[in-house]
């Protein structure tokens, strides 16, 4: 098919040409005296991204899921209890992994479309007088429903309950797009990956571990080997890895971190909010559809999950958009399969790229029989972007 594929799934995101070019490198000796320059550029750049001075960023050859496993198996003992709110496919999968790895999982069932219920987390922590809960698992951005939750409030709830549990945060679809503050929010393990806000192919598990988590890992007895934090920390200290790292991915990561730094992290967050607001204008004002997120304060700046009317099959819509218009949209997962479609708006994006996704979605929706005012989504998004600037959007949000 002529022309570019329009990739608007919420990961993998579009890889900028500059990053692609940076990855086209010959292999080199990862034990050479020159290698630490690349490794340390990545690790130091990640410290800025995670907003940490005391935490240790670690890079595993995996996707984000590997870092979920690393968090659980490094910091906990077999049979330890973890607490997690389940409100989408990703929080579900982390809970499921915890069970499968032999941990005891206390689940706060939460309607899909809502965010993390901080008060219920706190009530469960207060009720746990013997401090059996060893870790709180928290999904900052539930990619299945397009819902962002408040990590700072979770930290306050832990402190308010005077509970010593570790705080593990899934920031796979938030990091480098939505604000994240490792130190200020007292996060013990942040889990992310390369193929979302970092604008890289999948293949790196990107995580950050607090001093408290590393201390817990020293005595924790759950089995781990390949994902052992201690091995990684020890090698990283001199700029190396315990096993062969993927050099093109590290070159790409170094370039990605440089690009984020050039734009300025706060500007990156503002841009995501501004672009997301235009997409939401298309959905809500233009098409008069609903988002899966049940209230505006849950709206995610990296992905919009758009509810479809009864009788419209989301899977058929997505298949049609791909086949007819070369547009890749995100599907509804598990509980919401067929009921919604998702537009990912994270990473290397601007207004006109998103207008392509909105136009293609609009055509596909009409083709499968939805009654929409032609051009209504595009007009609403154009209007939003024409009357706001990325900087102004940030001020709106603060107000
Ligand atoms: C994408 C995603 C994951 C899974 O990450 P992989 O890199 O696919 O292993 C986990 N959590 C959230 C919130 C995600 O968006």
Short mmCIF file of C-alpha atoms and ligand atoms in Angstrom, two decimals:
data_model
loop_
_atom_site.label_atom_id
_atom_site.label_comp_id
_atom_site.label_asym_id
_atom_site.label_seq_id
_atom_site.Cartn_x
_atom_site.Cartn_y
_atom_site.Cartn_z
CA UNK A 1 0.00 0.00 0.00
CA UNK A 2 1.42 3.40 -0.96
CA UNK A 3 2.16 5.97 1.72
CA UNK A 4 2.97 5.45 5.36
CA UNK A 5 1.10 3.26 7.77
CA UNK A 6 -0.56 5.53 10.34
CA UNK A 7 0.48 3.95 13.61
CA UNK A 8 -1.82 5.07 16.40
CA UNK A 9 -1.80 2.14 18.77
CA UNK A 10 -0.71 3.06 22.29
CA UNK A 11 2.62 1.34 21.84
CA UNK A 12 4.67 0.64 19.92
CA UNK A 13 4.66 4.33 19.11
CA UNK A 14 6.23 6.02 16.10
CA UNK A 15 10.03 5.95 16.10
CA UNK A 16 11.43 9.29 14.89
CA UNK A 17 13.78 9.06 11.90
CA UNK A 18 16.52 10.57 14.02
CA UNK A 19 16.29 7.65 16.45
CA UNK A 20 16.10 5.10 13.63
CA UNK A 21 19.29 6.53 12.15
CA UNK A 22 21.02 6.48 15.52
CA UNK A 23 20.35 2.76 15.77
CA UNK A 24 22.02 1.91 12.46
CA UNK A 25 25.40 1.14 13.99
CA UNK A 26 27.97 -1.62 13.70
CA UNK A 27 28.28 -3.91 16.71
CA UNK A 28 31.03 -3.25 19.18
CA UNK A 29 32.76 -5.00 22.05
CA UNK A 30 30.56 -4.52 25.10
CA UNK A 31 33.56 -5.25 27.36
CA UNK A 32 35.80 -2.60 25.77
CA UNK A 33 37.13 0.46 27.57
CA UNK A 34 34.97 2.65 25.29
CA UNK A 35 31.65 0.97 26.07
CA UNK A 36 30.83 2.64 29.42
CA UNK A 37 30.37 5.97 27.66
CA UNK A 38 27.21 4.66 25.97
CA UNK A 39 25.92 2.76 29.01
CA UNK A 40 26.47 5.64 31.40
CA UNK A 41 24.88 8.17 29.02
CA UNK A 42 21.74 6.00 29.07
CA UNK A 43 21.74 5.36 32.82
CA UNK A 44 22.43 9.00 33.73
CA UNK A 45 19.86 10.26 31.24
CA UNK A 46 17.28 7.95 32.79
CA UNK A 47 17.94 9.48 36.22
CA UNK A 48 16.75 12.82 34.85
CA UNK A 49 13.75 11.17 33.21
CA UNK A 50 12.72 9.36 36.42
CA UNK A 51 13.41 12.54 38.43
CA UNK A 52 15.65 10.73 40.84
CA UNK A 53 19.00 11.34 42.47
CA UNK A 54 18.89 8.43 44.90
CA UNK A 55 17.23 5.74 42.77
CA UNK A 56 18.98 3.39 40.35
CA UNK A 57 17.65 3.19 36.79
CA UNK A 58 18.16 -0.29 35.33
CA UNK A 59 17.83 -1.49 31.75
CA UNK A 60 16.82 -5.09 31.10
CA UNK A 61 16.59 -6.81 27.73
CA UNK A 62 12.85 -7.41 27.96
CA UNK A 63 9.64 -5.53 27.48
CA UNK A 64 7.89 -3.74 30.35
CA UNK A 65 6.40 -7.02 31.54
CA UNK A 66 9.87 -8.29 32.47
CA UNK A 67 10.26 -5.37 34.86
CA UNK A 68 6.98 -6.27 36.61
CA UNK A 69 8.48 -9.69 37.23
CA UNK A 70 11.80 -8.20 38.35
CA UNK A 71 10.05 -5.95 40.89
CA UNK A 72 8.13 -8.85 42.42
CA UNK A 73 10.92 -11.43 42.49
CA UNK A 74 13.69 -9.12 43.66
CA UNK A 75 11.94 -7.36 46.51
CA UNK A 76 9.63 -10.00 47.99
CA UNK A 77 9.68 -13.34 49.76
CA UNK A 78 7.68 -16.32 48.48
CA UNK A 79 4.07 -16.02 49.62
CA UNK A 80 4.28 -12.32 50.50
CA UNK A 81 1.08 -10.34 50.16
CA UNK A 82 0.69 -7.57 47.57
CA UNK A 83 -2.18 -5.11 47.19
CA UNK A 84 -3.43 -4.02 43.76
CA UNK A 85 -6.44 -2.26 42.31
CA UNK A 86 -7.68 -3.92 39.12
CA UNK A 87 -9.38 -1.60 36.64
CA UNK A 88 -8.14 -2.66 33.23
CA UNK A 89 -6.20 -5.29 31.34
CA UNK A 90 -2.76 -4.15 32.45
CA UNK A 91 -3.52 -3.98 36.16
CA UNK A 92 -5.22 -7.36 35.67
CA UNK A 93 -2.11 -8.86 34.08
CA UNK A 94 0.15 -7.62 36.88
CA UNK A 95 -2.18 -9.10 39.48
CA UNK A 96 -2.29 -12.35 37.52
CA UNK A 97 1.50 -12.48 37.29
CA UNK A 98 1.75 -11.96 41.05
CA UNK A 99 -0.52 -14.95 41.63
CA UNK A 100 1.35 -17.11 39.13
CA UNK A 101 4.67 -16.28 40.80
CA UNK A 102 3.31 -17.50 44.12
CA UNK A 103 2.48 -14.27 45.90
CA UNK A 104 -0.73 -13.67 47.80
CA UNK A 105 -2.71 -11.05 45.97
CA UNK A 106 -5.28 -8.77 47.57
CA UNK A 107 -7.30 -7.24 44.75
CA UNK A 108 -9.38 -4.09 44.94
CA UNK A 109 -11.90 -4.67 42.15
CA UNK A 110 -12.61 -1.33 40.55
CA UNK A 111 -14.90 -0.50 37.62
CA UNK A 112 -13.07 -0.30 34.30
CA UNK A 113 -12.99 3.41 33.42
CA UNK A 114 -12.28 4.51 36.98
CA UNK A 115 -8.79 5.19 38.24
CA UNK A 116 -7.00 3.83 41.27
CA UNK A 117 -9.26 4.12 44.36
CA UNK A 118 -6.86 5.80 46.76
CA UNK A 119 -9.25 5.70 49.74
CA UNK A 120 -9.80 1.95 49.32
CA UNK A 121 -6.06 1.38 49.02
CA UNK A 122 -5.64 3.32 52.25
CA UNK A 123 -8.44 1.46 54.04
CA UNK A 124 -6.84 -1.87 53.12
CA UNK A 125 -3.48 -0.65 54.39
CA UNK A 126 -4.97 0.64 57.66
CA UNK A 127 -6.76 -2.68 58.17
CA UNK A 128 -3.45 -4.51 57.74
CA UNK A 129 -2.26 -3.99 61.34
CA UNK A 130 0.37 -6.73 61.09
CA UNK A 131 1.86 -5.24 57.94
CA UNK A 132 1.41 -8.40 55.94
CA UNK A 133 1.14 -6.37 52.74
CA UNK A 134 4.69 -6.02 51.50
CA UNK A 135 4.06 -4.12 48.28
CA UNK A 136 1.42 -1.86 46.81
CA UNK A 137 1.08 -2.31 43.03
CA UNK A 138 -0.19 0.77 41.23
CA UNK A 139 -0.90 1.34 37.55
CA UNK A 140 -0.25 5.02 36.79
CA UNK A 141 -1.75 4.90 33.31
CA UNK A 142 -4.16 2.07 32.52
CA UNK A 143 -3.66 1.79 28.78
CA UNK A 144 -6.69 -0.44 28.24
CA UNK A 145 -9.16 2.20 29.45
CA UNK A 146 -7.24 5.47 28.96
CA UNK A 147 -7.19 6.30 32.66
CA UNK A 148 -4.45 8.07 34.60
CA UNK A 149 -4.22 7.76 38.38
CA UNK A 150 -2.57 9.91 41.02
CA UNK A 151 0.71 8.42 42.23
CA UNK A 152 1.42 11.30 44.65
CA UNK A 153 -1.92 10.64 46.36
CA UNK A 154 -1.02 6.96 46.70
CA UNK A 155 2.21 7.90 48.46
CA UNK A 156 0.24 10.18 50.81
CA UNK A 157 -2.18 7.34 51.54
CA UNK A 158 0.69 4.99 52.41
CA UNK A 159 2.25 7.60 54.68
CA UNK A 160 -1.15 8.44 56.20
CA UNK A 161 -1.62 4.79 57.10
CA UNK A 162 1.97 4.69 58.41
CA UNK A 163 2.39 1.52 56.36
CA UNK A 164 5.90 0.38 55.37
CA UNK A 165 4.90 -1.49 52.17
CA UNK A 166 6.98 -0.83 49.07
CA UNK A 167 5.32 1.17 46.31
CA UNK A 168 5.63 -0.37 42.83
CA UNK A 169 4.33 1.79 39.97
CA UNK A 170 3.61 0.68 36.41
CA UNK A 171 4.47 3.72 34.30
CA UNK A 172 4.86 1.81 31.04
CA UNK A 173 2.50 4.08 29.10
CA UNK A 174 3.15 7.23 31.14
CA UNK A 175 6.92 7.65 31.50
CA UNK A 176 8.32 10.32 29.14
CA UNK A 177 4.78 11.49 28.30
CA UNK A 178 3.03 12.13 31.62
CA UNK A 179 4.87 13.48 34.65
CA UNK A 180 6.59 10.94 36.89
CA UNK A 181 8.61 11.77 40.02
CA UNK A 182 10.47 8.86 41.56
CA UNK A 183 11.98 10.67 44.56
CA UNK A 184 9.26 13.20 45.34
CA UNK A 185 6.54 10.54 45.23
CA UNK A 186 8.57 8.01 47.18
CA UNK A 187 8.23 5.32 44.53
CA UNK A 188 10.24 2.16 45.25
CA UNK A 189 10.12 0.54 41.85
CA UNK A 190 8.97 2.22 38.65
CA UNK A 191 8.39 -0.12 35.72
CA UNK A 192 8.45 0.99 32.10
CA UNK A 193 9.52 -0.03 28.62
CA UNK A 194 11.11 1.36 25.48
CA UNK A 195 8.25 1.34 22.96
CA UNK A 196 5.86 3.96 24.33
CA UNK A 197 6.89 7.44 25.48
CA UNK A 198 10.54 6.67 24.77
CA UNK A 199 9.74 6.33 21.03
CA UNK A 200 11.88 3.20 20.56
CA UNK A 201 11.12 -0.30 19.33
CA UNK A 202 10.06 -2.75 22.03
CA UNK A 203 12.96 -4.61 23.59
CA UNK A 204 14.16 -2.73 26.64
CA UNK A 205 12.59 -3.02 30.06
CA UNK A 206 13.29 0.31 31.70
CA UNK A 207 12.94 0.38 35.44
CA UNK A 208 14.08 2.44 38.41
CA UNK A 209 14.68 1.08 41.88
CA UNK A 210 14.86 3.04 45.16
CA UNK A 211 17.51 2.50 47.84
CA UNK A 212 14.76 1.02 50.04
CA UNK A 213 13.83 -1.51 47.34
CA UNK A 214 17.48 -2.43 46.78
CA UNK A 215 17.85 -2.99 50.53
CA UNK A 216 14.75 -5.20 50.51
CA UNK A 217 16.20 -7.10 47.55
CA UNK A 218 19.34 -7.94 49.52
CA UNK A 219 17.41 -10.10 51.98
CA UNK A 220 14.37 -11.11 49.87
CA UNK A 221 14.30 -14.80 49.00
CA UNK A 222 11.98 -15.09 45.99
CA UNK A 223 13.88 -16.85 43.19
CA UNK A 224 15.35 -14.76 40.41
CA UNK A 225 18.47 -14.97 38.33
CA UNK A 226 18.42 -13.27 34.93
CA UNK A 227 16.53 -10.28 36.34
CA UNK A 228 18.59 -10.00 39.53
CA UNK A 229 18.90 -6.35 40.52
CA UNK A 230 22.15 -6.94 42.41
CA UNK A 231 23.97 -8.35 39.36
CA UNK A 232 22.77 -5.44 37.24
CA UNK A 233 23.63 -2.75 39.80
CA UNK A 234 27.10 -4.22 40.29
CA UNK A 235 27.93 -4.22 36.56
CA UNK A 236 26.28 -0.86 35.88
CA UNK A 237 28.48 0.81 38.51
CA UNK A 238 31.42 0.61 36.09
CA UNK A 239 29.34 1.13 32.94
CA UNK A 240 28.83 -2.50 31.93
CA UNK A 241 26.08 -5.11 31.91
CA UNK A 242 26.11 -8.60 33.39
CA UNK A 243 25.33 -10.07 29.95
CA UNK A 244 25.46 -8.90 26.33
CA UNK A 245 23.41 -5.72 25.92
CA UNK A 246 21.61 -4.73 22.73
CA UNK A 247 23.80 -1.99 21.33
CA UNK A 248 21.40 -0.56 18.71
CA UNK A 249 18.70 -0.21 21.37
CA UNK A 250 21.09 1.54 23.73
CA UNK A 251 22.14 3.90 20.92
CA UNK A 252 18.46 4.58 20.28
CA UNK A 253 17.80 5.16 23.95
CA UNK A 254 20.66 7.65 24.17
CA UNK A 255 19.18 9.53 21.21
CA UNK A 256 15.67 9.41 22.66
CA UNK A 257 16.88 10.83 25.97
CA UNK A 258 18.73 13.57 24.08
CA UNK A 259 15.56 14.49 22.16
CA UNK A 260 13.47 14.59 25.34
CA UNK A 261 16.11 16.74 26.94
CA UNK A 262 16.22 19.15 23.99
CA UNK A 263 12.45 19.61 24.02
CA UNK A 264 12.46 19.80 27.83
CA UNK A 265 10.57 17.24 29.89
CA UNK A 266 7.94 19.72 31.08
CA UNK A 267 7.32 20.76 27.46
CA UNK A 268 6.97 17.10 26.50
CA UNK A 269 4.28 16.66 29.17
CA UNK A 270 2.53 19.87 28.07
CA UNK A 271 2.58 18.75 24.45
CA UNK A 272 0.99 15.43 25.37
CA UNK A 273 -1.75 17.19 27.33
CA UNK A 274 -2.39 19.63 24.52
CA UNK A 275 -2.50 16.93 21.81
CA UNK A 276 -4.69 14.69 23.98
CA UNK A 277 -7.08 17.58 24.59
CA UNK A 278 -7.57 17.99 20.85
CA UNK A 279 -8.33 14.28 20.46
CA UNK A 280 -10.82 14.50 23.34
CA UNK A 281 -12.47 17.50 21.66
CA UNK A 282 -12.91 15.37 18.52
CA UNK A 283 -14.44 12.50 20.51
CA UNK A 284 -16.66 14.42 22.89
CA UNK A 285 -17.65 17.59 21.03
CA UNK A 286 -17.20 16.46 17.43
CA UNK A 287 -18.41 12.89 17.32
CA UNK A 288 -20.50 13.16 20.51
CA UNK A 289 -19.13 9.84 21.72
CA UNK A 290 -18.01 8.90 25.23
CA UNK A 291 -14.63 7.98 26.57
CA UNK A 292 -14.15 4.87 28.67
CA UNK A 293 -12.60 7.07 31.40
CA UNK A 294 -15.52 7.77 33.72
CA UNK A 295 -14.59 11.32 34.73
CA UNK A 296 -12.42 14.11 33.29
CA UNK A 297 -9.84 13.87 36.08
CA UNK A 298 -9.03 10.33 34.91
CA UNK A 299 -8.45 11.35 31.27
CA UNK A 300 -5.16 10.00 30.02
CA UNK A 301 -2.86 12.21 28.00
CA UNK A 302 -1.33 9.21 26.21
CA UNK A 303 -4.32 7.17 25.06
CA UNK A 304 -8.04 7.72 24.51
CA UNK A 305 -10.38 4.73 24.73
CA UNK A 306 -13.47 5.65 22.73
CA UNK A 307 -16.74 3.88 23.49
CA UNK A 308 -18.78 2.72 20.51
CA UNK A 309 -22.58 2.64 20.33
CA UNK A 310 -24.39 -0.69 20.76
CA UNK A 311 -24.40 -2.72 17.58
CA UNK A 312 -21.03 -1.47 16.36
CA UNK A 313 -18.26 -4.04 16.59
CA UNK A 314 -14.98 -2.39 17.55
CA UNK A 315 -12.91 -5.24 16.16
CA UNK A 316 -14.57 -4.90 12.75
CA UNK A 317 -14.05 -1.14 12.82
CA UNK A 318 -10.35 -1.51 13.57
CA UNK A 319 -9.90 -4.18 10.90
CA UNK A 320 -11.62 -1.92 8.37
CA UNK A 321 -9.51 1.13 9.30
CA UNK A 322 -6.37 -0.93 8.80
CA UNK A 323 -7.38 -2.58 5.56
CA UNK A 324 -9.01 0.39 3.88
CA UNK A 325 -7.00 3.34 5.21
CA UNK A 326 -3.73 1.81 6.47
CA UNK A 327 -4.55 3.21 9.92
CA UNK A 328 -3.61 1.18 13.01
CA UNK A 329 -5.89 1.80 15.99
CA UNK A 330 -5.85 0.11 19.39
CA UNK A 331 -8.40 -2.60 20.12
CA UNK A 332 -10.61 -3.08 23.15
CA UNK A 333 -9.02 -5.68 25.43
CA UNK A 334 -10.71 -8.46 27.40
CA UNK A 335 -13.75 -7.00 29.26
CA UNK A 336 -14.10 -4.16 26.77
CA UNK A 337 -13.23 -6.19 23.64
CA UNK A 338 -15.31 -4.98 20.70
CA UNK A 339 -16.87 -2.17 22.72
CA UNK A 340 -14.29 0.52 22.12
CA UNK A 341 -11.31 1.51 20.05
CA UNK A 342 -8.25 3.38 21.19
CA UNK A 343 -6.20 6.17 19.70
CA UNK A 344 -2.69 6.24 21.12
CA UNK A 345 -1.33 9.78 21.33
CA UNK A 346 2.08 9.35 22.85
CA UNK A 347 5.62 9.84 21.72
CA UNK A 348 6.71 11.53 18.52
CA UNK A 349 3.50 13.29 17.46
CA UNK A 350 2.09 16.61 16.35
CA UNK A 351 -1.30 18.06 15.47
CA UNK A 352 -1.30 17.11 11.79
CA UNK A 353 -0.33 13.51 12.44
CA UNK A 354 -3.23 13.25 14.86
CA UNK A 355 -5.59 14.88 12.38
CA UNK A 356 -4.76 11.97 10.08
CA UNK A 357 -5.76 9.50 12.77
CA UNK A 358 -8.93 11.42 13.58
CA UNK A 359 -9.87 11.70 9.88
CA UNK A 360 -9.22 8.01 9.30
CA UNK A 361 -11.21 7.00 12.39
CA UNK A 362 -14.05 9.23 11.27
CA UNK A 363 -14.16 7.68 7.79
CA UNK A 364 -13.95 4.16 9.18
CA UNK A 365 -16.76 4.83 11.67
CA UNK A 366 -18.99 6.12 8.89
CA UNK A 367 -18.11 3.15 6.71
CA UNK A 368 -19.27 0.68 9.37
CA UNK A 369 -22.58 2.47 9.68
CA UNK A 370 -22.19 5.04 12.44
CA UNK A 371 -24.06 8.27 11.99
CA UNK A 372 -21.56 11.04 12.42
CA UNK A 373 -21.48 14.57 11.07
CA UNK A 374 -18.72 14.26 8.43
CA UNK A 375 -15.75 16.37 9.48
CA UNK A 376 -17.10 16.94 12.98
CA UNK A 377 -14.17 15.32 14.80
CA UNK A 378 -11.60 17.06 12.65
CA UNK A 379 -13.29 20.43 13.11
CA UNK A 380 -13.41 20.07 16.90
CA UNK A 381 -9.75 19.08 17.11
CA UNK A 382 -8.67 21.85 14.74
CA UNK A 383 -10.61 24.34 16.80
CA UNK A 384 -8.99 23.19 19.99
CA UNK A 385 -5.47 23.31 18.62
CA UNK A 386 -5.98 26.63 16.83
CA UNK A 387 -7.12 28.31 20.02
CA UNK A 388 -4.61 26.77 22.44
CA UNK A 389 -0.87 26.55 22.56
CA UNK A 390 1.06 23.78 24.30
CA UNK A 391 2.13 26.28 26.95
CA UNK A 392 -1.40 27.58 27.44
CA UNK A 393 -2.75 24.05 27.82
CA UNK A 394 -0.39 23.57 30.71
CA UNK A 395 -1.70 26.71 32.39
CA UNK A 396 -5.30 25.58 31.83
CA UNK A 397 -4.53 22.40 33.65
CA UNK A 398 -2.89 24.13 36.59
CA UNK A 399 -5.88 26.49 36.91
C1 LIG B 1 2.26 -1.74 27.35
C2 LIG B 1 1.98 -1.88 28.80
C3 LIG B 1 2.49 -2.93 29.56
C4 LIG B 1 3.18 -4.10 28.94
O1 LIG B 1 4.41 -3.76 28.52
P1 LIG B 1 5.17 -4.70 27.48
O2 LIG B 1 6.30 -3.77 27.12
O3 LIG B 1 4.26 -4.98 26.37
O4 LIG B 1 5.62 -5.90 28.21
C5 LIG B 1 2.27 -2.93 30.91
N1 LIG B 1 1.56 -1.97 31.51
C6 LIG B 1 1.02 -0.96 30.81
C7 LIG B 1 0.22 0.06 31.53
C8 LIG B 1 1.21 -0.89 29.44
O5 LIG B 1 0.66 0.11 28.74
#
